[in-house]
mmCIF file of C-alpha atoms and ligand atoms in Angstrom:
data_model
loop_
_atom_site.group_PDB
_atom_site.id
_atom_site.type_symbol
_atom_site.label_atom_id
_atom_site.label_comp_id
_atom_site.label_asym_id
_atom_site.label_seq_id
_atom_site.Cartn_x
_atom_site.Cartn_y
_atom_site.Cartn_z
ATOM 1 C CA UNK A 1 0.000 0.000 0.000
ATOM 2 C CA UNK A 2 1.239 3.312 -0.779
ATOM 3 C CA UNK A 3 -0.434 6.546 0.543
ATOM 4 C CA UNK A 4 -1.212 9.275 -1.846
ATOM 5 C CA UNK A 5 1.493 12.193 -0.332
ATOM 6 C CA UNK A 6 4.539 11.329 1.088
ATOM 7 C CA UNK A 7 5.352 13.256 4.673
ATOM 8 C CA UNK A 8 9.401 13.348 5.476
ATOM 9 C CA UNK A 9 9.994 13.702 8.995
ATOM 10 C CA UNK A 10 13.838 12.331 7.263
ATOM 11 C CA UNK A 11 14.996 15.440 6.743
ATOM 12 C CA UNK A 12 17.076 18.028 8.578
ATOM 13 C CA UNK A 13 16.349 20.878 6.968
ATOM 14 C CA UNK A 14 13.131 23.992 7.456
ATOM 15 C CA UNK A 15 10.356 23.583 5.383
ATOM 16 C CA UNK A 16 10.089 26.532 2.349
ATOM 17 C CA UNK A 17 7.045 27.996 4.368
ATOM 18 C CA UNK A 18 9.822 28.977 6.927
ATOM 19 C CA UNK A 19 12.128 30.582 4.753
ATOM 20 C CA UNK A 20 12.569 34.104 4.294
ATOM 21 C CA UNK A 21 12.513 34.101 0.398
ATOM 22 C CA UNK A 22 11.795 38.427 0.396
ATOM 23 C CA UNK A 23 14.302 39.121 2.820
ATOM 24 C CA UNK A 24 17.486 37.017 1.257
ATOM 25 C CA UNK A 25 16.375 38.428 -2.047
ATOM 26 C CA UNK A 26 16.583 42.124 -0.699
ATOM 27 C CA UNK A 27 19.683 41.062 0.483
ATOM 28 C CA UNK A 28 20.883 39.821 -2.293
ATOM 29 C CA UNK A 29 19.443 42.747 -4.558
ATOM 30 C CA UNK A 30 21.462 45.032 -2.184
ATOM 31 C CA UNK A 31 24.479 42.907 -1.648
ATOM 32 C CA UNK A 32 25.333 43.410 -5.709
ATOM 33 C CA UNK A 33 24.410 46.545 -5.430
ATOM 34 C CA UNK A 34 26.892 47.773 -2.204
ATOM 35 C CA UNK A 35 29.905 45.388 -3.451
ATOM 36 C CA UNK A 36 29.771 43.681 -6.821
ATOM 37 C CA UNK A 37 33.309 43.485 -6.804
ATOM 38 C CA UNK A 38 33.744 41.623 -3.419
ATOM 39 C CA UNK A 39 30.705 39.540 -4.459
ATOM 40 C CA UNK A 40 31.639 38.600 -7.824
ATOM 41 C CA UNK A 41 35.419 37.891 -6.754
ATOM 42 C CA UNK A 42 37.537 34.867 -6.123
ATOM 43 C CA UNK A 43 37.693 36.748 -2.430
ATOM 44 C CA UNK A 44 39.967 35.271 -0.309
ATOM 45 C CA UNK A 45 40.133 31.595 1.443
ATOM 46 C CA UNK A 46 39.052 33.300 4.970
ATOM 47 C CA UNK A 47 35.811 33.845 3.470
ATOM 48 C CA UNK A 48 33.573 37.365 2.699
ATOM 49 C CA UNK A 49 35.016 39.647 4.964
ATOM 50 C CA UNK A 50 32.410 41.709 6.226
ATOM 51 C CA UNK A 51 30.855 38.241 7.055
ATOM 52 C CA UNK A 52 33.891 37.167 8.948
ATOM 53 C CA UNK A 53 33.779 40.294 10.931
ATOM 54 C CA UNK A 54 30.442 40.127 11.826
ATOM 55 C CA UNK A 55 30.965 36.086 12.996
ATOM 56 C CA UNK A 56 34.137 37.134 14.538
ATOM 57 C CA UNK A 57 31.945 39.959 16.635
ATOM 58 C CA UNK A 58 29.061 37.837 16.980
ATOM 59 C CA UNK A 59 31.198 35.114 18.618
ATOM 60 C CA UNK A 60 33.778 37.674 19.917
ATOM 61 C CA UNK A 61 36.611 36.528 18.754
ATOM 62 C CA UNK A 62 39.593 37.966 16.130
ATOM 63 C CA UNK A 63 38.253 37.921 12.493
ATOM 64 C CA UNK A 64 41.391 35.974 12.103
ATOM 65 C CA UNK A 65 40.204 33.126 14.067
ATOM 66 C CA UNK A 66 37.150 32.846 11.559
ATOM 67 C CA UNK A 67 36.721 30.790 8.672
ATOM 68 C CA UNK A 68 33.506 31.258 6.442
ATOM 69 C CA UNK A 69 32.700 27.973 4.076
ATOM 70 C CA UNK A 70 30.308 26.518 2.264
ATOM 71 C CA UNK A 71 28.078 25.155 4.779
ATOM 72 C CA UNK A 72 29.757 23.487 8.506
ATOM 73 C CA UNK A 73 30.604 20.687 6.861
ATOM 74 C CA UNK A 74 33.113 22.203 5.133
ATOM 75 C CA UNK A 75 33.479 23.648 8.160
ATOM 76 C CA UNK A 76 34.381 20.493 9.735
ATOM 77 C CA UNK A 77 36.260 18.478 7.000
ATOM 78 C CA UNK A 78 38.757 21.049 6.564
ATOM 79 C CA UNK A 79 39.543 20.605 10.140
ATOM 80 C CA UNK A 80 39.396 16.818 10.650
ATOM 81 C CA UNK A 81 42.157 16.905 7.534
ATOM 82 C CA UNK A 82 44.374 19.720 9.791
ATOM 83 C CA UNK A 83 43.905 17.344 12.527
ATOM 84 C CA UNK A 84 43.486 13.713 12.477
ATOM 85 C CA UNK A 85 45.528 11.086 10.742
ATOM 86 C CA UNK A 86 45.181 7.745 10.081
ATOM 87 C CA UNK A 87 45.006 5.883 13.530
ATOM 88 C CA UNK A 88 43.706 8.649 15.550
ATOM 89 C CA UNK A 89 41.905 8.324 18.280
ATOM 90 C CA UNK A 90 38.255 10.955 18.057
ATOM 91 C CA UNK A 91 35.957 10.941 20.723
ATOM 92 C CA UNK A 92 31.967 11.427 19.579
ATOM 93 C CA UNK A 93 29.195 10.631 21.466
ATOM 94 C CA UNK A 94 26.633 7.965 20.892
ATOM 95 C CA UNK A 95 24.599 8.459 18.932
ATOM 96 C CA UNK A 96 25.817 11.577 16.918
ATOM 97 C CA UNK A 97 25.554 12.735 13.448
ATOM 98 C CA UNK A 98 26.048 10.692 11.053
ATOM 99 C CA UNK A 99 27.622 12.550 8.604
ATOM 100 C CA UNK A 100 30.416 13.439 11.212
ATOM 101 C CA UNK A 101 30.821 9.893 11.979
ATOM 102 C CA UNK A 102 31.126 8.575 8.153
ATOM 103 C CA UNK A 103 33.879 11.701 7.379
ATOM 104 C CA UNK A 104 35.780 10.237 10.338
ATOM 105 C CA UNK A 105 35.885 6.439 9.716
ATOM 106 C CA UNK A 106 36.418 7.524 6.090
ATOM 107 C CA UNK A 107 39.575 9.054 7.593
ATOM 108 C CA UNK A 108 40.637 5.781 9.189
ATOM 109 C CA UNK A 109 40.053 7.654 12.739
ATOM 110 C CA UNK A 110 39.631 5.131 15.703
ATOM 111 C CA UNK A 111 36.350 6.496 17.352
ATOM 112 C CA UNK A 112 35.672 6.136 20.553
ATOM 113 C CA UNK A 113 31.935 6.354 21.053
ATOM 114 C CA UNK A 114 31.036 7.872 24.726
ATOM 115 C CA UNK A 115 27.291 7.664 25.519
ATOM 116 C CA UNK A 116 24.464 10.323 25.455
ATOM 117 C CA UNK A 117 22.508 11.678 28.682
ATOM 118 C CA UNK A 118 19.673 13.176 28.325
ATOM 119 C CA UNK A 119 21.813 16.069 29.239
ATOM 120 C CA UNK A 120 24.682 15.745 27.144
ATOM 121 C CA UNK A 121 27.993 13.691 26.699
ATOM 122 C CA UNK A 122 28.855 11.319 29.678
ATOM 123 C CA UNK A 123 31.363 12.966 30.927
ATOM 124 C CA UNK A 124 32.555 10.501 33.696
ATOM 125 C CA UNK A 125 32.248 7.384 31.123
ATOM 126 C CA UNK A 126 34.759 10.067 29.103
ATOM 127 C CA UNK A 127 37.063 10.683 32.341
ATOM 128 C CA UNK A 128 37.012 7.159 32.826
ATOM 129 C CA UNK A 129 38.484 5.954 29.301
ATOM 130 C CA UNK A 130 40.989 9.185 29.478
ATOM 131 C CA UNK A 131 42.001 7.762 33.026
ATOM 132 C CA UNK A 132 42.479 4.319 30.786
ATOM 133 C CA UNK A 133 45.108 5.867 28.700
ATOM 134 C CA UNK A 134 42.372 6.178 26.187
ATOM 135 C CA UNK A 135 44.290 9.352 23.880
ATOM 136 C CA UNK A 136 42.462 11.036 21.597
ATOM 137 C CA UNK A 137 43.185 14.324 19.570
ATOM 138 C CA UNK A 138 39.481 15.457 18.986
ATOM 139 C CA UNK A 139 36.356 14.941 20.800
ATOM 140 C CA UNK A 140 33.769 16.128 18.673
ATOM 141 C CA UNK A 141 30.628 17.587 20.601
ATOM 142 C CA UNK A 142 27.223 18.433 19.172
ATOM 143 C CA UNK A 143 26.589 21.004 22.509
ATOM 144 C CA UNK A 144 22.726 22.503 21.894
ATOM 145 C CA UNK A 145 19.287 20.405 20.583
ATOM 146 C CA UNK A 146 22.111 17.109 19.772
ATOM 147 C CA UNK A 147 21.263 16.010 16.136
ATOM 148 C CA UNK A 148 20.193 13.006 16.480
ATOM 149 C CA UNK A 149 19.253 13.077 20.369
ATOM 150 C CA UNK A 150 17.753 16.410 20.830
ATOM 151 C CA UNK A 151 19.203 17.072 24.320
ATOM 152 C CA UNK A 152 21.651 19.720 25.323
ATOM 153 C CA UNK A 153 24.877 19.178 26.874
ATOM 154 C CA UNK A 154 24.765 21.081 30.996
ATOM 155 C CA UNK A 155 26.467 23.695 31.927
ATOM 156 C CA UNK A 156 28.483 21.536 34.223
ATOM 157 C CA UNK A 157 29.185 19.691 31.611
ATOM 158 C CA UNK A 158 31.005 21.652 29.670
ATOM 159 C CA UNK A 159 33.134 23.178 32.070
ATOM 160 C CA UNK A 160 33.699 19.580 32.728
ATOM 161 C CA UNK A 161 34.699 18.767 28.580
ATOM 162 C CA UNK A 162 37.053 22.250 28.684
ATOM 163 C CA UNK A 163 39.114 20.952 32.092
ATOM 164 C CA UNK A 164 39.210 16.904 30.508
ATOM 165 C CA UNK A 165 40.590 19.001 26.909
ATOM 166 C CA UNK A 166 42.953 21.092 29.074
ATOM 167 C CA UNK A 167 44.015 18.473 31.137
ATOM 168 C CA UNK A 168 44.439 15.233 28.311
ATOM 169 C CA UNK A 169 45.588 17.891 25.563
ATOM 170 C CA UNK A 170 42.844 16.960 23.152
ATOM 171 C CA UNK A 171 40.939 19.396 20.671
ATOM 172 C CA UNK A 172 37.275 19.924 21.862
ATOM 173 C CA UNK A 173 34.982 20.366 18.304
ATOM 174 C CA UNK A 174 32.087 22.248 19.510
ATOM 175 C CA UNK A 175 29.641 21.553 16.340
ATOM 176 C CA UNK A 176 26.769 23.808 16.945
ATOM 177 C CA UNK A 177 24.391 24.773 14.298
ATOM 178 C CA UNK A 178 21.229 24.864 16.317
ATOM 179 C CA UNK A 179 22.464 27.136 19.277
ATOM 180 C CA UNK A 180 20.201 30.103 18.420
ATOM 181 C CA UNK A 181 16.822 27.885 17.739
ATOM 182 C CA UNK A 182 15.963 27.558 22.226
ATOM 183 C CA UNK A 183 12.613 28.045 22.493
ATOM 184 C CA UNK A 184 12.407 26.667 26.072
ATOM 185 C CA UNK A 185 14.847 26.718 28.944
ATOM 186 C CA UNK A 186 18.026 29.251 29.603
ATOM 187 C CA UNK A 187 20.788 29.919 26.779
ATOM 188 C CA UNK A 188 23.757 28.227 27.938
ATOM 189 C CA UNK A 189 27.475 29.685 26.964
ATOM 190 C CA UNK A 190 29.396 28.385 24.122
ATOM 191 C CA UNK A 191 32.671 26.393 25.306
ATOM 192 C CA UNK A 192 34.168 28.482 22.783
ATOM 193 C CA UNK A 193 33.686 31.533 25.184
ATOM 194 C CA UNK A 194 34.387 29.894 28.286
ATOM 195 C CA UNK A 195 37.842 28.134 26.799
ATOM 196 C CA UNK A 196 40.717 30.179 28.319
ATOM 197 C CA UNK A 197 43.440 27.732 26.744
ATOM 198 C CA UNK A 198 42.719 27.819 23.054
ATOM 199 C CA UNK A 199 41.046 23.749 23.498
ATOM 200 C CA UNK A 200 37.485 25.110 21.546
ATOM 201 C CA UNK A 201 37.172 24.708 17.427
ATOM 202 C CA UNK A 202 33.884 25.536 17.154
ATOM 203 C CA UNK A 203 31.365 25.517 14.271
ATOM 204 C CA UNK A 204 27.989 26.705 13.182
ATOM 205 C CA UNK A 205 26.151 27.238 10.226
ATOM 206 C CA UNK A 206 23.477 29.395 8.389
ATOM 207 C CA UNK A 207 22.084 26.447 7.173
ATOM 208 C CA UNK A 208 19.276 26.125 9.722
ATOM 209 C CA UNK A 209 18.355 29.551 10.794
ATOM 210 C CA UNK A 210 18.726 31.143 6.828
ATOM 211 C CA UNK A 211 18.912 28.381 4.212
ATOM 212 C CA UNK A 212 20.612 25.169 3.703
ATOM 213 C CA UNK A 213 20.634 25.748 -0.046
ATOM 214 C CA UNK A 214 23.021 29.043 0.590
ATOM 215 C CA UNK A 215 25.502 26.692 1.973
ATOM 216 C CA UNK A 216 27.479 28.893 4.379
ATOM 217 C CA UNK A 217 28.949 28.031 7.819
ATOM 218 C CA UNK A 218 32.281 28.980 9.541
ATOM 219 C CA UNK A 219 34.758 27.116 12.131
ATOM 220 C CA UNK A 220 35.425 29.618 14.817
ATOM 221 C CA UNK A 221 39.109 28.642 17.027
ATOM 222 C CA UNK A 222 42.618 29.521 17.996
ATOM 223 C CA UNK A 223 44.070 31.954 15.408
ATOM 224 C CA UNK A 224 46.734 29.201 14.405
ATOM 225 C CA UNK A 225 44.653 26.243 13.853
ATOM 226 C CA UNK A 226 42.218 28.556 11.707
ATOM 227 C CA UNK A 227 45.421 29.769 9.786
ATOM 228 C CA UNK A 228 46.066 26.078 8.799
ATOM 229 C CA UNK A 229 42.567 25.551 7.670
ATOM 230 C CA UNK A 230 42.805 28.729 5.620
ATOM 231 C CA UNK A 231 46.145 27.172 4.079
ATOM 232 C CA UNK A 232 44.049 24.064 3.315
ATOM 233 C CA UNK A 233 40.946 26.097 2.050
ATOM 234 C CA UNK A 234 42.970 27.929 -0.765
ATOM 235 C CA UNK A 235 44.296 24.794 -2.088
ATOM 236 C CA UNK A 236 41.259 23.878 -1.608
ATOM 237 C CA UNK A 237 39.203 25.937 -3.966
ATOM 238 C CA UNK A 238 40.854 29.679 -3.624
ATOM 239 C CA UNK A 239 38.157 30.911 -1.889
ATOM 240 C CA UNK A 240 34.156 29.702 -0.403
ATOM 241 C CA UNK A 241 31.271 30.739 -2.453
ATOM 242 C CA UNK A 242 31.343 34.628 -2.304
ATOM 243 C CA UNK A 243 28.054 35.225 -3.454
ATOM 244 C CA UNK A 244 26.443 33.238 -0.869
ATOM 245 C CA UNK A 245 28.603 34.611 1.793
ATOM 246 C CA UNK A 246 27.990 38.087 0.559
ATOM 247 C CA UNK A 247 23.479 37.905 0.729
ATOM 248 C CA UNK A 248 24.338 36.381 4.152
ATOM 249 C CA UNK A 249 26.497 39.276 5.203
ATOM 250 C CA UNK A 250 23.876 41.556 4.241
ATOM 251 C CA UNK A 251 20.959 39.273 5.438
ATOM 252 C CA UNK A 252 22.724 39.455 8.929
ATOM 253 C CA UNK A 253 23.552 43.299 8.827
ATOM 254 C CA UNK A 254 20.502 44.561 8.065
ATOM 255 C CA UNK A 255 19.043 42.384 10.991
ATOM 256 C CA UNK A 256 16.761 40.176 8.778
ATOM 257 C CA UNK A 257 18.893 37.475 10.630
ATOM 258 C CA UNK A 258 16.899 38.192 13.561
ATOM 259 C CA UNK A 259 13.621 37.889 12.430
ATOM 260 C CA UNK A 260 14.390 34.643 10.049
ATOM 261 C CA UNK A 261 15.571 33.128 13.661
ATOM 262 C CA UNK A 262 12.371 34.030 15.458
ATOM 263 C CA UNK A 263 10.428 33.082 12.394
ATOM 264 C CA UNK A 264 11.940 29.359 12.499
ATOM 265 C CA UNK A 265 11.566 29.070 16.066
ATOM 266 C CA UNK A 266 7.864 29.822 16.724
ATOM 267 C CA UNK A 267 7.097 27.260 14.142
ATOM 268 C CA UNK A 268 9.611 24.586 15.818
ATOM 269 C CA UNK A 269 7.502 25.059 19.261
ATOM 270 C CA UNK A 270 4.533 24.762 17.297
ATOM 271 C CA UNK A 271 5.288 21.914 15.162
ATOM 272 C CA UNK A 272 7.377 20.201 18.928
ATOM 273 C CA UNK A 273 4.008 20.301 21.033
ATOM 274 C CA UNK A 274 1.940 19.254 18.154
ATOM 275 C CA UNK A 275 4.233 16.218 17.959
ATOM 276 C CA UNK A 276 4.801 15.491 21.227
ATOM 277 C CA UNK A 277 0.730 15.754 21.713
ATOM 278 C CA UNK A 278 0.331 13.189 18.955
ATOM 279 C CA UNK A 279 2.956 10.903 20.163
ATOM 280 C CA UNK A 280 1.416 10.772 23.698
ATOM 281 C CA UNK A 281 -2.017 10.325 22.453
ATOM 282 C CA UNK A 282 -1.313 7.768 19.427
ATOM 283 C CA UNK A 283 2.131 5.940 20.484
ATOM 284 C CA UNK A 284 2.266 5.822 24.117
ATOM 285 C CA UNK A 285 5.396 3.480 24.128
ATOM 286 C CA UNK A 286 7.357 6.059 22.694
ATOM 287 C CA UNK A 287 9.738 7.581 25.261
ATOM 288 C CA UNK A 288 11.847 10.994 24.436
ATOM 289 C CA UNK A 289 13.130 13.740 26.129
ATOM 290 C CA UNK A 290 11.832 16.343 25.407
ATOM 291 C CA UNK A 291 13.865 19.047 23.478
ATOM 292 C CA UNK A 292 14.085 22.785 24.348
ATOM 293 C CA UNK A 293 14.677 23.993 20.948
ATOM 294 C CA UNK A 294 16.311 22.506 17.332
ATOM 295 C CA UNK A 295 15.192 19.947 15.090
ATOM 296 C CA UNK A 296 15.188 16.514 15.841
ATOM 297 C CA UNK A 297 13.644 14.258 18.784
ATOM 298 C CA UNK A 298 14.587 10.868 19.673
ATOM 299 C CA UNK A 299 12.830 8.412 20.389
ATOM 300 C CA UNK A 300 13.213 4.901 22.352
ATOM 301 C CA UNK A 301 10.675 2.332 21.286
ATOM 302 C CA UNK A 302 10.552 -1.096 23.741
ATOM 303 C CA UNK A 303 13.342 -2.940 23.861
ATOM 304 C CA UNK A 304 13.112 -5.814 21.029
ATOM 305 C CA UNK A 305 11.529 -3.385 18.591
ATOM 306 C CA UNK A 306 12.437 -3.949 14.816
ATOM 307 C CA UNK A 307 12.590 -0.131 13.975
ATOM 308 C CA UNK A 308 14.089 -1.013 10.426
ATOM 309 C CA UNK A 309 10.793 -3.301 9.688
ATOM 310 C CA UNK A 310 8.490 -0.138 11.510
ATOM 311 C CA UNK A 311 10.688 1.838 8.416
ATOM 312 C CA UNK A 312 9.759 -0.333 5.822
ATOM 313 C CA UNK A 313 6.229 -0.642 7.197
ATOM 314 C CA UNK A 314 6.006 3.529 7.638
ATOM 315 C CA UNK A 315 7.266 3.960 4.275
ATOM 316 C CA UNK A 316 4.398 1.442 2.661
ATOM 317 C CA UNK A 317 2.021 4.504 4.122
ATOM 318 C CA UNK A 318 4.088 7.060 2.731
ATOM 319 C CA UNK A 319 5.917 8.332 6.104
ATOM 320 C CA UNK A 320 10.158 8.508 6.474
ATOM 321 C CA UNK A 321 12.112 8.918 9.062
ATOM 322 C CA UNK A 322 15.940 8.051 9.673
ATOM 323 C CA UNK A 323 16.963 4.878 11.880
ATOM 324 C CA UNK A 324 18.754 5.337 15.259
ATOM 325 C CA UNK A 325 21.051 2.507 13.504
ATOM 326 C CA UNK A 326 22.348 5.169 11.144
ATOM 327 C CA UNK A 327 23.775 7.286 13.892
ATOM 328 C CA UNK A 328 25.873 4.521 16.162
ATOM 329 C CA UNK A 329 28.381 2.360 15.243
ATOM 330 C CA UNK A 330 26.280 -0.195 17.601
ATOM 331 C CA UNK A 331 22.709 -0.411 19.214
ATOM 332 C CA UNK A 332 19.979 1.541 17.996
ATOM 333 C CA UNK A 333 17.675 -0.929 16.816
ATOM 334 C CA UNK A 334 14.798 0.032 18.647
ATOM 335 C CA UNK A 335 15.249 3.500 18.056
ATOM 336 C CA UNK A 336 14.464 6.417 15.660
ATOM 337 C CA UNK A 337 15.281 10.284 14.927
ATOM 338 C CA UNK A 338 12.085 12.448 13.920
ATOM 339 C CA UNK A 339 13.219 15.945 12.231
ATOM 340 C CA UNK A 340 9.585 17.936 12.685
ATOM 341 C CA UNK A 341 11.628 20.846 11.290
ATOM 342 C CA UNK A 342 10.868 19.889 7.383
ATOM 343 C CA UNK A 343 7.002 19.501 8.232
ATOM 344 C CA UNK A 344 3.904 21.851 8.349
ATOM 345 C CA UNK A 345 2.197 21.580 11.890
ATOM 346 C CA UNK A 346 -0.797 20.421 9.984
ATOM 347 C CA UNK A 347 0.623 17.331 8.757
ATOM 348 C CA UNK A 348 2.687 16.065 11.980
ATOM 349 C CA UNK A 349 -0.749 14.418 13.284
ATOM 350 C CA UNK A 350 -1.612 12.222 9.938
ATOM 351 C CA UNK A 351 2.769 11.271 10.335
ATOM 352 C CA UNK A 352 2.301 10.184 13.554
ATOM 353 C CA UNK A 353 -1.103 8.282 12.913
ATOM 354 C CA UNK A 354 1.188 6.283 10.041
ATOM 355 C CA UNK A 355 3.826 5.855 12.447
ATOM 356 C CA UNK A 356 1.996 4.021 14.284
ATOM 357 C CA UNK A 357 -0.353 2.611 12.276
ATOM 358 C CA UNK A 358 3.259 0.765 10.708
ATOM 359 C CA UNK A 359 4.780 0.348 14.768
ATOM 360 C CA UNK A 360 1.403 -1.537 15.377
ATOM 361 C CA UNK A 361 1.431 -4.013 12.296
ATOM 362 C CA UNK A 362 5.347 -4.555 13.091
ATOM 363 C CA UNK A 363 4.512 -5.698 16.199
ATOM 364 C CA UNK A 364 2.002 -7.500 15.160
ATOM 365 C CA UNK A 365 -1.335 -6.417 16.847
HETATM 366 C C1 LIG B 1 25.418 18.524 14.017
HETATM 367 C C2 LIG B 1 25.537 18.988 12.607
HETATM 368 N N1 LIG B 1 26.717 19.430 12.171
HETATM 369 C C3 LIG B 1 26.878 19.853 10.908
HETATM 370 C C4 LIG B 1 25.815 19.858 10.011
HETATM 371 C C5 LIG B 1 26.077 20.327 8.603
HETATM 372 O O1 LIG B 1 25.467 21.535 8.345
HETATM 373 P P1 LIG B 1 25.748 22.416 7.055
HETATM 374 O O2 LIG B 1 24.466 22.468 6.277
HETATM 375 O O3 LIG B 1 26.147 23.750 7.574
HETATM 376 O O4 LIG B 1 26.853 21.775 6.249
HETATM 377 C C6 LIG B 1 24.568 19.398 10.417
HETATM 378 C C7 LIG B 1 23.445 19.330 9.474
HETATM 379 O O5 LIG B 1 22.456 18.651 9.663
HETATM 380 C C8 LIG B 1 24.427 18.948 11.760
HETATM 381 O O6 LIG B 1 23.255 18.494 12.237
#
């Protein structure tokens, strides 16, 4: 059986209704206008300028500890290739993204998976395998609304990460391109301002709170490591994607930023409750935690659950979603990631009532 329209809760990415088409066209419009030749350019490998300086300010640090690219994971492979050879050993937490997780087996890096609380890393299960001689250069950390998990990592917590990266001499990779999408709870600082030692690389992106299509994100970090990166970048490709860099300068100057940010966020709360409502009412042995802001939730289905036959039985009725297999290197089975970020509030009720509709014939009753 295959239902008439197809609903993705797959994808990480903000539906078109929640994109601020008028406002990145005015900025593009007056981008060209202000400075065709810095838009038109090669530009330099650092990125758009008056975007760096406006990261660099909004993250107050040097502009020459920013590097704009084309989209975080850029971002992120330029500095996985500074920083990790062959053999390796990167700390990410389990589950975590899985595009992260690919680059760095791809690399021939020997992860070390540390669990997930529901509020962040496990930092003592961390302490534990440092204390074990456990070595690693990187620990890669996904701090605010954890694609896949949806929790945040405590403020304890990452003063915790910062002394363990001071301490063991490991790079902390603070990946972080949901931080400005809370829509419940207290904003918590970025290890990148609290790091006094030059331990923080930290990344975010444009991707959710403007566009993913304008692919632009930057690594933020110690002015040296973000000097090798820039080496790497212009033998790379010369320079990022200067037009894109130069709408999202102006986009962020002229403040539509701002109200693109509270834009995607009252629709995220919406779209949340709506699915949390549905959940409780339709799939009551679903457990989550509940996030305060970002994209994805998690959920736990009973132990013994086939969540790869619930896929195949969810995609018969024309629902997606993404296995928690796909985002650990073991476990997950009984697990999935819903993004609610791609989907209209008024649809999130008939994808739940598929959901299931397929976690009830998998189970068979
Ligand atoms: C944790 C995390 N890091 C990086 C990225 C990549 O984002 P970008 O579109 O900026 O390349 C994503 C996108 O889903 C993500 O969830």
């Amino acid at each position: 059986m295959t239902t008439a329209t197809s609903i993705s809760l797959a994808r990480g990415a903000p539906s078109l209704d929640i994109i601020a088409v008028d406002d990145l066209r005015a900025a593009a419009d007056r981008a060209f206008e202000k400075d065709p030749a810095g838009a038109f350019s090669y530009g330099t490998s650092a990125g758009y300028m008056p975007l760096v300086r406006w990261i660099a300010e909004r993250q107050d640090v040097a502009p020459d500890q920013v590097l704009a690219t084309n989209g975080s994971m850029q971002a992120y492979a330029f500095l996985f290739q500074v920083l990790v050879e062959q053999g390796d050993v990167v700390v990410v937490e389990a589950p975590t993204y899985d595009r992260t997780l690919l680059a760095l087996r791809q690399m021939g890096a020997e992860v070390l998976a540390i669990p997930l609380e529901a509020d962040g890393i496990d930092v003592e299960a961390l302490a534990q395998a440092l204390e074990g001689g456990a070595r690693p250069k990187l620990a890669h950390v996904i701090p605010n609304f954890h694609n896949p998990a949806g929790c945040t990592l405590s403020l304890k917590k990452r003063e915790r990460l910062i002394e363990l990266a001071e301490q063991y001499d490991f790079v902390l990779f603070e990946d972080d391109p949901y931080v400005e999408l809370r829509f419940a709870g207290e904003q918590l600082p970025t290890m990148l301002s609290m790091d006094q030692n030059g331990k923080v690389v930290y990344a975010s992106s444009f991707s959710k709170t403007v566009c993913p299509g304008i692919r632009v994100g930057y690594l933020a970090g110690p002015a040296e490591l973000i000097g090798q990166t820039r080496k790497l970048a212009t033998s790379t490709y010369i320079s990022p994607n200067m037009v894109a860099q130069s709408i999202v300068a102006e986009f962020c100057e002229s403040g539509a930023i701002d109200r693109s940010i509270e834009t995607v966020k009252n629709a995220l709360r919406e779209r949340l409750d709506v699915l949390c409502q549905a959940l409780e009412a339709e799939l009551p042995e679903a457990e989550f935690v509940v996030p305060e802001g970002g994209y994805f939730l998690w959920i736990d289905l009973p132990e013994g659950t086939d969540v790869a036959r619930i896929a195949e039985l969810a995609g018969e009725r024309g629902v997606v979603f993404v296995k928690g297999v796909d985002f650990l290197m073991e476990g997950g089975e009984n697990s999935l990631r819903i993004a609610y970020s791609g989907v209209p509030a008024d649809q999130i009720g008939e994808a739940v009532s598929r959901l299931a509709a397929a976690y009830r014939d998998a189970i068979g009753s």
